[in-house]
Amino acid sequence: MQSNLLPQGSLRFETNTKEMCTSQPHTNVPEMIRKKRDKEDLSAEEIRYFVQGVTKQTIQDSQIGAMLMAIRLQGMTKEETVNLTKEMKVSGVVLQWPKEWSGLVVDKHSTGGVGDKVSLILAPVLAACGCKVPMISGRGLGHTGGTLDKLESIPGFNIQKSPEEMKDILSKVGCCIVGQTADLVPADKKLYAIRDVTSTVDSLPLIAASIISKKGAESLNALILDVKFGEGALFKEMSGARELAQYLVDVGNHLGVRTAAVLSRMDSPIGRCVGNSLEVIESIDCLKGKGLKELETLVTCLGSHLLHMCGKAESLKAGEKAIQDVLKNGSALDKFQAMLVAQGVTTDLANDLCEGKGGLRRAEKQEELKAQAGGIVQAIHSLPIAEVLHELGAGRSQPDQSINWTVGIELLKTVGDKINEGDPWIRVHFENPSLDEGQKSRLQKSLVIGEKVQEGPLIAEIIQTQSQREKGRNCPP
Ligand code: IUR
């Protein structure tokens, strides 16, 4: 690894020492591309050479694009994917934690959903249960904000923390939520940028290597994946989500991280609110044990699997109980408050927020829409909601675009609720641009009213390795 990737004065990182003893493979890049093009397997040595060339920029972008397309079209064996993931993981710094934390370092990854504020709740919940959670998250691109955008709607919240600072916050608080630094898995940054412009994003081995290499570089003991399917998700059908989940679980476990996945339904938004600052307020309510049942169910399911996998809970039931306890006794909320202060929010503001005394700027305008029929709320389509919020400024189309954190919606009725004609069902928060008639009509169409609920259960399936299923507990192979 290049020495300039190492933060100065830090002893906390493993460098990719393999590079020093790696000789060039008995091949060259065009020959490696030809092999993959012709569906031959790449050796571990060839994959190492490729990833190091990507990182050091000694391989041309055209060659990287050709290799990615060959992988996209011909696939990779599980062994090749694991080798690719391992090499990507060590392309930059790999976080190292004190020995005392062994077994306790956990995180989650979600494939993204409308109103998905689970990370904001899960990180402090797990910290309150005794885990260490070095959550590295992203900003949103597209519909609404990502986890970092939600947190940045809190004045003062700083997402840029060095590994040293992360370790300090983890020892004092137990959780932090930060942005990715340039030196963590630099190979993924390069590969992702080229995947984006070569139509090679939708490749199972490339997705798995990208996600798991970054989680691997956090040196986790356990990882839970929330893979969503349904109208508002990447996969419309459960079968696609299941295939990705199983692949990610296998690769994660091969990398030595106990990994399991939850397949969760994403037809309607998660929780009551969509939009950055509104989701922070909803998360605080959930941390007080006053969240919408579905949201609490998802947090409890993901968290209990992590507690069980890392050995903090003897069974899933015990994990669920531990989570219910920290939501009820205020210790999860205390962790959230401490994390805010550790990441730059003033003590007064963190107090006000957690005590429900406000503190976040509210949009200048709110408008409620009324139901045009009565019955039971069968569904609230998340995609039109996300699209309208994007148009109103809640999401970005370009990575460097600024967003309006106050823009969002509150659902005054959710799936399963009884509703009468004329009842207000959604409150839209907006500023400039204003909510127009076309957007109101699209929002109205997202509300489906019928005679009974038709949606299936929120948690559809749990994906584990064969040995996890047999032992009832995750073990790396
Ligand atoms: N998130 C990632 O980190 N990597 C990917 O390839 C995709 C989502 I798709």
Coordinates of C-alpha atoms and ligand atoms in Angstrom, one line a residue:
M1 CA 0.0 0.0 0.0
Q2 CA 1.2 3.5 -0.7
S3 CA 2.5 5.1 2.5
N4 CA 0.7 8.3 1.8
L5 CA -2.5 6.5 2.5
L6 CA -1.6 6.2 6.2
P7 CA -2.6 9.0 8.5
Q8 CA 0.5 10.5 10.1
G9 CA 1.6 9.3 13.5
S10 CA -1.0 6.5 13.6
L11 CA -0.1 3.0 14.6
R12 CA -3.6 1.7 14.4
F13 CA -3.7 0.5 10.8
E14 CA -2.7 -2.7 9.1
T15 CA -1.0 -2.0 5.8
N16 CA -1.3 -4.4 2.9
T17 CA 2.0 -6.0 3.6
K18 CA 1.2 -8.7 1.0
E19 CA 2.2 -6.2 -1.7
M20 CA 5.8 -6.3 -0.6
C21 CA 6.0 -10.0 -1.3
T22 CA 3.9 -10.0 -4.4
S23 CA 5.6 -10.6 -7.7
Q24 CA 3.9 -9.8 -10.9
P25 CA 1.7 -12.7 -12.1
H26 CA 2.8 -14.7 -15.1
T27 CA 0.3 -12.8 -17.2
N28 CA -0.6 -9.2 -18.1
V29 CA -3.7 -7.1 -17.9
P30 CA -5.0 -7.7 -21.5
E31 CA -4.5 -11.5 -20.9
M32 CA -6.4 -11.3 -17.6
I33 CA -9.3 -9.4 -19.4
R34 CA -9.2 -12.1 -22.1
K35 CA -9.4 -14.9 -19.5
K36 CA -12.5 -13.3 -17.9
R37 CA -14.0 -12.5 -21.3
D38 CA -13.7 -16.2 -22.1
K39 CA -15.2 -17.3 -18.8
E40 CA -11.9 -18.6 -17.3
D41 CA -11.3 -18.1 -13.6
L42 CA -8.8 -15.5 -12.4
S43 CA -6.2 -16.7 -9.8
A44 CA -5.8 -15.0 -6.4
E45 CA -2.5 -13.6 -7.7
E46 CA -4.1 -12.1 -10.8
I47 CA -6.9 -10.5 -8.8
R48 CA -4.4 -9.1 -6.3
Y49 CA -2.4 -7.6 -9.3
F50 CA -5.6 -6.1 -10.8
V51 CA -6.8 -4.5 -7.5
Q52 CA -3.3 -3.1 -6.7
G53 CA -3.1 -1.7 -10.2
V54 CA -6.5 -0.1 -9.8
T55 CA -5.5 1.5 -6.5
K56 CA -2.1 2.7 -7.7
Q57 CA -3.6 3.8 -11.0
T58 CA -1.1 1.8 -13.0
I59 CA -4.0 0.1 -15.0
Q60 CA -5.7 2.3 -17.6
D61 CA -9.4 3.2 -17.0
S62 CA -10.3 1.5 -20.4
Q63 CA -8.8 -1.7 -19.1
I64 CA -10.6 -1.5 -15.8
G65 CA -13.9 -0.8 -17.7
A66 CA -13.2 -3.9 -19.9
M67 CA -12.5 -6.1 -16.9
L68 CA -15.6 -4.9 -15.1
M69 CA -17.8 -5.6 -18.2
A70 CA -16.2 -9.1 -18.5
I71 CA -17.1 -9.7 -14.9
R72 CA -20.6 -8.3 -15.4
L73 CA -21.2 -10.6 -18.3
Q74 CA -19.4 -13.8 -17.3
G75 CA -19.7 -13.6 -13.5
M76 CA -17.2 -14.8 -10.9
T77 CA -16.9 -17.9 -8.9
K78 CA -17.5 -17.5 -5.1
E79 CA -13.7 -18.0 -4.7
E80 CA -12.9 -15.2 -7.1
T81 CA -15.4 -12.9 -5.4
V82 CA -13.9 -13.6 -2.0
N83 CA -10.4 -12.9 -3.3
L84 CA -11.6 -9.7 -5.0
T85 CA -13.2 -8.6 -1.7
K86 CA -10.1 -9.4 0.4
E87 CA -7.9 -7.4 -2.0
M88 CA -10.2 -4.5 -2.1
K89 CA -10.5 -4.5 1.7
V90 CA -6.7 -4.1 2.1
S91 CA -6.4 -1.5 -0.7
G92 CA -6.3 1.2 2.0
V93 CA -6.4 1.5 5.8
V94 CA -8.0 -1.3 7.8
L95 CA -9.3 0.0 11.2
Q96 CA -7.9 -1.8 14.2
W97 CA -9.6 -1.9 17.6
P98 CA -8.4 -2.7 21.1
K99 CA -8.2 -6.4 22.1
E100 CA -10.8 -5.8 24.9
W101 CA -13.4 -5.1 22.2
S102 CA -12.9 -8.5 20.5
G103 CA -16.2 -10.0 19.6
L104 CA -18.1 -6.7 20.3
V105 CA -17.6 -4.7 17.1
V106 CA -20.8 -4.8 15.0
D107 CA -22.5 -2.9 12.2
K108 CA -25.4 -3.1 9.7
H109 CA -25.8 -2.3 6.0
S110 CA -29.1 -1.6 4.3
T111 CA -29.7 -1.6 0.6
G112 CA -31.7 1.6 1.2
G113 CA -35.4 2.5 1.5
V114 CA -37.7 5.5 1.7
G115 CA -37.8 6.8 5.3
D116 CA -35.1 4.3 6.4
K117 CA -33.8 5.9 9.6
V118 CA -33.0 2.5 11.2
S119 CA -29.2 3.3 11.6
L120 CA -29.9 6.3 13.7
I121 CA -31.8 4.1 16.2
L122 CA -29.9 0.9 15.9
A123 CA -26.4 2.3 16.6
P124 CA -27.3 3.8 20.0
V125 CA -29.4 0.7 20.9
L126 CA -26.5 -1.6 20.3
A127 CA -24.1 0.7 22.2
A128 CA -26.5 0.6 25.1
C129 CA -26.4 -3.2 24.9
G130 CA -22.6 -3.1 25.3
C131 CA -21.5 -3.4 21.6
K132 CA -19.1 -1.1 19.7
V133 CA -20.6 0.3 16.6
P134 CA -18.2 2.1 14.2
M135 CA -20.9 2.9 11.6
I136 CA -19.5 4.3 8.3
S137 CA -22.4 5.6 6.3
G138 CA -23.1 7.6 3.1
R139 CA -24.9 10.6 1.8
G140 CA -28.0 10.0 -0.3
L141 CA -28.0 10.2 -4.0
G142 CA -31.4 10.3 -5.7
H143 CA -34.8 10.3 -3.8
T144 CA -34.1 11.4 -0.3
G145 CA -31.1 11.8 2.0
G146 CA -28.8 9.1 3.4
T147 CA -28.0 8.5 7.0
L148 CA -25.4 11.3 7.0
D149 CA -27.8 13.8 5.6
K150 CA -30.3 13.1 8.3
L151 CA -27.6 13.6 11.0
E152 CA -26.3 16.7 9.3
S153 CA -29.7 18.3 9.7
I154 CA -28.7 18.7 13.4
P155 CA -26.6 21.9 13.7
G156 CA -23.0 21.2 14.6
F157 CA -23.1 17.4 13.8
N158 CA -19.7 16.5 12.3
I159 CA -19.5 13.4 10.2
Q160 CA -15.8 13.7 9.5
K161 CA -13.9 11.8 12.1
S162 CA -10.5 10.2 11.9
P163 CA -10.0 6.6 12.9
E164 CA -8.3 7.9 16.1
E165 CA -11.4 10.1 16.9
M166 CA -13.7 7.2 16.1
K167 CA -11.9 5.0 18.6
D168 CA -12.1 7.7 21.2
I169 CA -15.9 8.1 20.7
L170 CA -16.4 4.3 20.7
S171 CA -14.6 4.0 24.0
K172 CA -16.6 6.8 25.6
V173 CA -20.0 6.3 24.0
G174 CA -20.0 3.0 22.1
C175 CA -21.2 4.2 18.8
C176 CA -20.4 6.8 16.1
I177 CA -21.9 7.4 12.6
V178 CA -19.3 8.9 10.3
G179 CA -18.5 9.4 6.6
Q180 CA -16.1 7.3 4.6
T181 CA -12.6 8.7 4.5
A182 CA -10.6 8.8 1.3
D183 CA -8.1 6.2 2.6
L184 CA -10.7 3.5 3.4
V185 CA -11.0 1.0 0.5
P186 CA -9.7 3.4 -2.2
A187 CA -10.0 0.5 -4.8
D188 CA -13.8 0.6 -4.3
K189 CA -14.0 4.4 -5.0
K190 CA -12.2 3.9 -8.3
L191 CA -14.1 0.7 -9.3
Y192 CA -17.5 2.2 -8.4
A193 CA -16.9 5.4 -10.4
I194 CA -16.1 3.2 -13.5
R195 CA -19.0 0.8 -12.8
D196 CA -21.3 3.9 -12.7
V197 CA -20.3 5.0 -16.3
T198 CA -20.0 1.5 -17.9
S199 CA -23.4 -0.1 -16.9
T200 CA -21.7 -2.6 -14.7
V201 CA -23.3 -1.6 -11.3
D202 CA -25.7 -4.5 -11.3
S203 CA -23.3 -7.4 -11.0
L204 CA -23.6 -9.6 -7.9
P205 CA -19.8 -10.2 -7.4
L206 CA -19.1 -6.5 -7.9
I207 CA -21.9 -5.4 -5.5
A208 CA -20.8 -8.0 -2.9
A209 CA -17.1 -7.0 -3.2
S210 CA -17.9 -3.3 -2.9
I211 CA -20.2 -3.7 0.2
I212 CA -18.3 -6.3 2.1
S213 CA -14.8 -4.9 1.5
K214 CA -15.9 -1.7 3.2
K215 CA -17.4 -3.5 6.1
G216 CA -14.4 -5.7 6.3
A217 CA -12.1 -2.6 6.6
E218 CA -14.1 -1.7 9.7
S219 CA -12.8 -4.9 11.2
L220 CA -16.2 -6.1 12.3
N221 CA -17.0 -9.2 14.3
A222 CA -20.6 -9.3 13.1
L223 CA -22.6 -7.7 10.4
I224 CA -26.4 -7.7 9.7
L225 CA -27.7 -6.8 6.2
D226 CA -31.1 -5.3 5.6
V227 CA -31.9 -6.3 2.1
K228 CA -35.1 -4.7 0.9
F229 CA -37.5 -5.8 -1.8
G230 CA -40.8 -4.3 -3.1
E231 CA -42.0 -1.2 -4.9
G232 CA -39.6 1.3 -3.2
A233 CA -36.6 -1.0 -3.2
L234 CA -33.8 -1.9 -5.6
F235 CA -35.4 -5.3 -6.1
K236 CA -39.1 -5.4 -6.9
E237 CA -39.2 -9.2 -6.3
M238 CA -38.1 -11.1 -3.2
S239 CA -36.2 -13.6 -5.3
G240 CA -33.7 -11.0 -6.5
A241 CA -33.2 -9.7 -2.9
R242 CA -32.7 -13.3 -1.6
E243 CA -30.1 -14.0 -4.2
L244 CA -28.1 -10.8 -3.3
A245 CA -28.6 -11.5 0.4
Q246 CA -27.3 -15.1 0.2
Y247 CA -24.3 -13.9 -1.8
L248 CA -23.4 -11.2 0.6
V249 CA -23.8 -13.5 3.6
D250 CA -21.5 -16.1 2.0
V251 CA -18.8 -13.5 1.1
G252 CA -19.0 -11.8 4.5
N253 CA -18.6 -15.1 6.4
H254 CA -15.7 -16.1 4.2
L255 CA -14.0 -12.8 5.1
G256 CA -14.3 -13.8 8.8
V257 CA -17.2 -11.5 9.6
R258 CA -20.2 -13.3 11.1
T259 CA -22.8 -12.1 8.6
A260 CA -26.6 -12.7 8.3
A261 CA -29.3 -10.9 6.3
V262 CA -32.9 -9.9 6.8
L263 CA -35.2 -9.7 3.8
S264 CA -37.6 -6.8 4.6
R265 CA -40.6 -5.6 2.6
M266 CA -40.4 -2.0 1.3
D267 CA -43.7 -1.1 -0.4
S268 CA -44.7 1.7 2.0
P269 CA -42.3 4.2 3.7
I270 CA -40.5 3.0 6.8
G271 CA -42.1 4.7 9.8
R272 CA -44.2 7.9 9.8
C273 CA -41.7 10.4 8.4
V274 CA -39.7 10.8 5.3
G275 CA -37.2 13.7 5.0
N276 CA -34.0 14.4 6.9
S277 CA -34.8 16.5 10.0
L278 CA -38.3 14.9 10.4
E279 CA -36.6 11.5 10.4
V280 CA -34.3 12.6 13.2
I281 CA -37.3 13.6 15.3
E282 CA -39.0 10.3 14.6
S283 CA -35.8 8.4 15.5
I284 CA -35.7 10.1 18.9
D285 CA -39.4 9.1 19.5
C286 CA -38.5 5.5 18.6
L287 CA -35.5 5.7 21.0
K288 CA -38.0 6.7 23.7
G289 CA -40.0 3.5 23.0
K290 CA -42.7 5.6 21.2
G291 CA -41.9 4.7 17.6
L292 CA -44.3 3.1 15.1
K293 CA -44.5 -0.6 15.8
E294 CA -43.2 -1.6 12.3
L295 CA -40.1 0.6 12.8
E296 CA -39.4 -0.8 16.2
T297 CA -39.9 -4.3 14.9
L298 CA -37.3 -3.8 12.2
V299 CA -34.8 -2.3 14.7
T300 CA -35.4 -5.2 17.1
C301 CA -35.0 -7.9 14.5
L302 CA -31.8 -6.5 13.1
G303 CA -30.4 -5.7 16.5
S304 CA -31.3 -9.1 18.1
H305 CA -29.5 -11.0 15.3
L306 CA -26.4 -8.9 15.9
L307 CA -26.5 -9.4 19.7
H308 CA -26.9 -13.1 19.1
M309 CA -24.2 -13.4 16.5
C310 CA -21.7 -11.5 18.6
G311 CA -22.5 -13.5 21.7
K312 CA -24.0 -10.7 23.7
A313 CA -27.3 -12.5 23.8
E314 CA -27.8 -16.2 24.3
S315 CA -30.8 -16.4 22.0
L316 CA -32.7 -14.2 19.6
K317 CA -35.4 -13.9 22.3
A318 CA -32.8 -12.6 24.8
G319 CA -31.6 -10.2 22.2
E320 CA -35.1 -8.9 21.6
K321 CA -35.6 -8.4 25.4
A322 CA -32.3 -6.5 25.8
I323 CA -33.4 -4.1 23.0
Q324 CA -36.8 -3.6 24.5
D325 CA -35.2 -2.9 27.8
V326 CA -32.8 -0.2 26.5
L327 CA -35.6 1.5 24.6
K328 CA -37.8 1.6 27.7
N329 CA -35.2 2.5 30.3
G330 CA -33.8 5.5 28.4
S331 CA -30.3 4.1 28.0
A332 CA -30.5 4.0 24.2
L333 CA -31.6 7.6 24.1
D334 CA -28.7 8.5 26.4
K335 CA -26.3 6.9 24.0
F336 CA -27.8 8.9 21.1
Q337 CA -27.5 12.1 23.0
A338 CA -23.9 11.3 24.0
M339 CA -23.0 10.5 20.4
L340 CA -24.4 13.8 19.2
V341 CA -22.3 15.7 21.7
A342 CA -19.2 13.6 20.9
Q343 CA -19.8 14.5 17.2
G344 CA -20.0 18.2 17.7
V345 CA -23.6 19.1 18.8
T346 CA -23.8 21.4 21.8
T347 CA -24.9 19.8 25.0
D348 CA -27.9 22.2 25.2
L349 CA -29.1 21.4 21.7
A350 CA -28.6 17.6 22.3
N351 CA -30.6 17.9 25.5
D352 CA -33.4 19.9 23.9
L353 CA -33.7 17.5 21.0
C354 CA -33.8 14.4 23.2
E355 CA -36.3 16.0 25.6
G356 CA -38.6 16.9 22.6
K357 CA -38.1 20.6 23.1
G358 CA -37.3 21.2 19.4
G359 CA -34.0 22.5 18.1
L360 CA -34.2 21.6 14.4
R361 CA -35.4 24.2 11.9
R362 CA -38.9 23.5 10.6
A363 CA -39.9 24.2 7.0
E364 CA -41.6 27.5 6.4
K365 CA -44.8 25.9 4.9
Q366 CA -46.9 22.8 5.7
E367 CA -49.9 21.5 3.9
E368 CA -52.1 18.6 4.7
L369 CA -53.9 16.5 2.1
K370 CA -57.2 14.9 2.7
A371 CA -58.4 11.4 1.9
Q372 CA -60.7 11.2 -1.1
A373 CA -62.4 8.0 0.1
G374 CA -62.9 6.1 3.3
G375 CA -61.9 2.5 4.4
I376 CA -58.6 0.9 5.5
V377 CA -55.2 2.2 4.4
Q378 CA -54.0 -0.7 2.2
A379 CA -50.7 0.8 1.0
I380 CA -48.9 4.1 0.7
H381 CA -46.7 3.8 -2.3
S382 CA -43.2 5.1 -1.4
L383 CA -41.9 5.9 -4.8
P384 CA -44.2 8.8 -5.7
I385 CA -43.5 10.2 -2.2
A386 CA -39.8 10.0 -2.7
E387 CA -40.0 11.5 -6.1
V388 CA -42.0 14.5 -5.0
L389 CA -39.7 15.1 -2.0
H390 CA -36.7 15.0 -4.3
E391 CA -38.3 17.7 -6.5
L392 CA -39.0 19.8 -3.4
G393 CA -35.3 19.7 -2.5
A394 CA -35.0 16.8 0.0
G395 CA -32.6 14.8 -2.2
R396 CA -29.8 15.5 -4.6
S397 CA -29.1 14.5 -8.2
Q398 CA -25.3 15.3 -8.1
P399 CA -23.0 14.3 -5.3
D400 CA -22.0 17.9 -4.4
Q401 CA -25.5 19.3 -4.6
S402 CA -26.9 20.9 -1.4
I403 CA -30.3 19.8 0.0
N404 CA -33.0 21.3 2.1
W405 CA -33.1 19.3 5.4
T406 CA -36.5 20.6 6.4
V407 CA -38.4 19.2 3.4
G408 CA -40.3 16.1 4.1
I409 CA -43.6 14.4 4.8
E410 CA -45.4 13.1 7.9
L411 CA -47.9 10.3 7.4
L412 CA -50.9 11.0 9.6
K413 CA -52.3 7.6 8.7
T414 CA -50.3 4.5 8.1
V415 CA -51.0 1.0 6.6
G416 CA -53.8 -0.7 8.5
D417 CA -55.3 2.5 9.9
K418 CA -59.0 3.2 9.4
I419 CA -59.6 6.4 7.4
N420 CA -62.7 8.5 6.6
E421 CA -63.2 10.5 3.5
G422 CA -61.9 14.0 4.2
D423 CA -59.5 12.9 7.0
P424 CA -56.0 14.5 6.6
W425 CA -53.6 11.7 5.9
I426 CA -50.3 13.4 5.0
R427 CA -48.6 16.6 6.0
V428 CA -46.0 18.0 3.5
H429 CA -43.2 20.2 4.7
F430 CA -41.8 22.5 2.0
E431 CA -40.2 25.8 1.3
N432 CA -39.0 26.8 -2.2
P433 CA -40.1 25.4 -4.6
S434 CA -43.7 25.2 -3.4
L435 CA -45.8 22.1 -3.6
D436 CA -47.7 22.3 -6.9
E437 CA -51.1 20.7 -8.0
G438 CA -49.4 18.0 -10.0
Q439 CA -47.3 16.9 -7.0
K440 CA -50.4 16.9 -4.8
S441 CA -52.2 14.7 -7.3
R442 CA -49.3 12.3 -7.4
L443 CA -49.2 12.1 -3.6
Q444 CA -53.0 11.5 -3.5
K445 CA -52.5 8.6 -5.9
S446 CA -49.9 7.0 -3.6
L447 CA -52.6 6.4 -1.0
V448 CA -54.5 3.1 -1.6
I449 CA -57.7 2.6 0.4
G450 CA -59.6 -0.6 0.5
E451 CA -61.5 -3.0 2.7
K452 CA -58.6 -4.8 4.3
V453 CA -54.8 -4.8 4.5
Q454 CA -53.0 -6.8 1.8
E455 CA -49.3 -6.3 2.5
G456 CA -47.4 -9.3 3.7
P457 CA -45.2 -9.3 6.9
L458 CA -42.5 -6.7 7.1
I459 CA -39.8 -9.3 7.8
A460 CA -40.1 -11.9 5.1
E461 CA -37.0 -14.1 5.7
I462 CA -33.7 -14.4 7.5
I463 CA -30.7 -15.5 5.4
Q464 CA -27.8 -17.3 7.1
T465 CA -25.1 -19.7 6.1
Q466 CA -25.8 -23.4 6.3
S467 CA -23.6 -23.7 9.5
Q468 CA -25.3 -20.7 11.1
R469 CA -28.7 -22.5 10.6
E470 CA -27.4 -25.7 11.9
K471 CA -25.6 -24.3 15.0
G472 CA -28.2 -21.6 15.7
R473 CA -25.3 -19.1 15.8
N474 CA -23.1 -17.6 13.1
C475 CA -19.6 -19.0 12.7
P476 CA -17.2 -18.1 9.9
P477 CA -16.2 -21.1 7.9
Ligands
IUR1 N1 -23.5 0.1 -2.1 C1 -22.2 -0.2 -2.2 O1 -21.5 0.2 -1.3 N2 -21.7 -0.7 -3.3 C2 -22.5 -1.1 -4.4 O2 -22.0 -1.6 -5.3 C3 -23.8 -0.8 -4.3 C4 -24.4 -0.2 -3.2 I1 -25.1 -1.3 -5.8

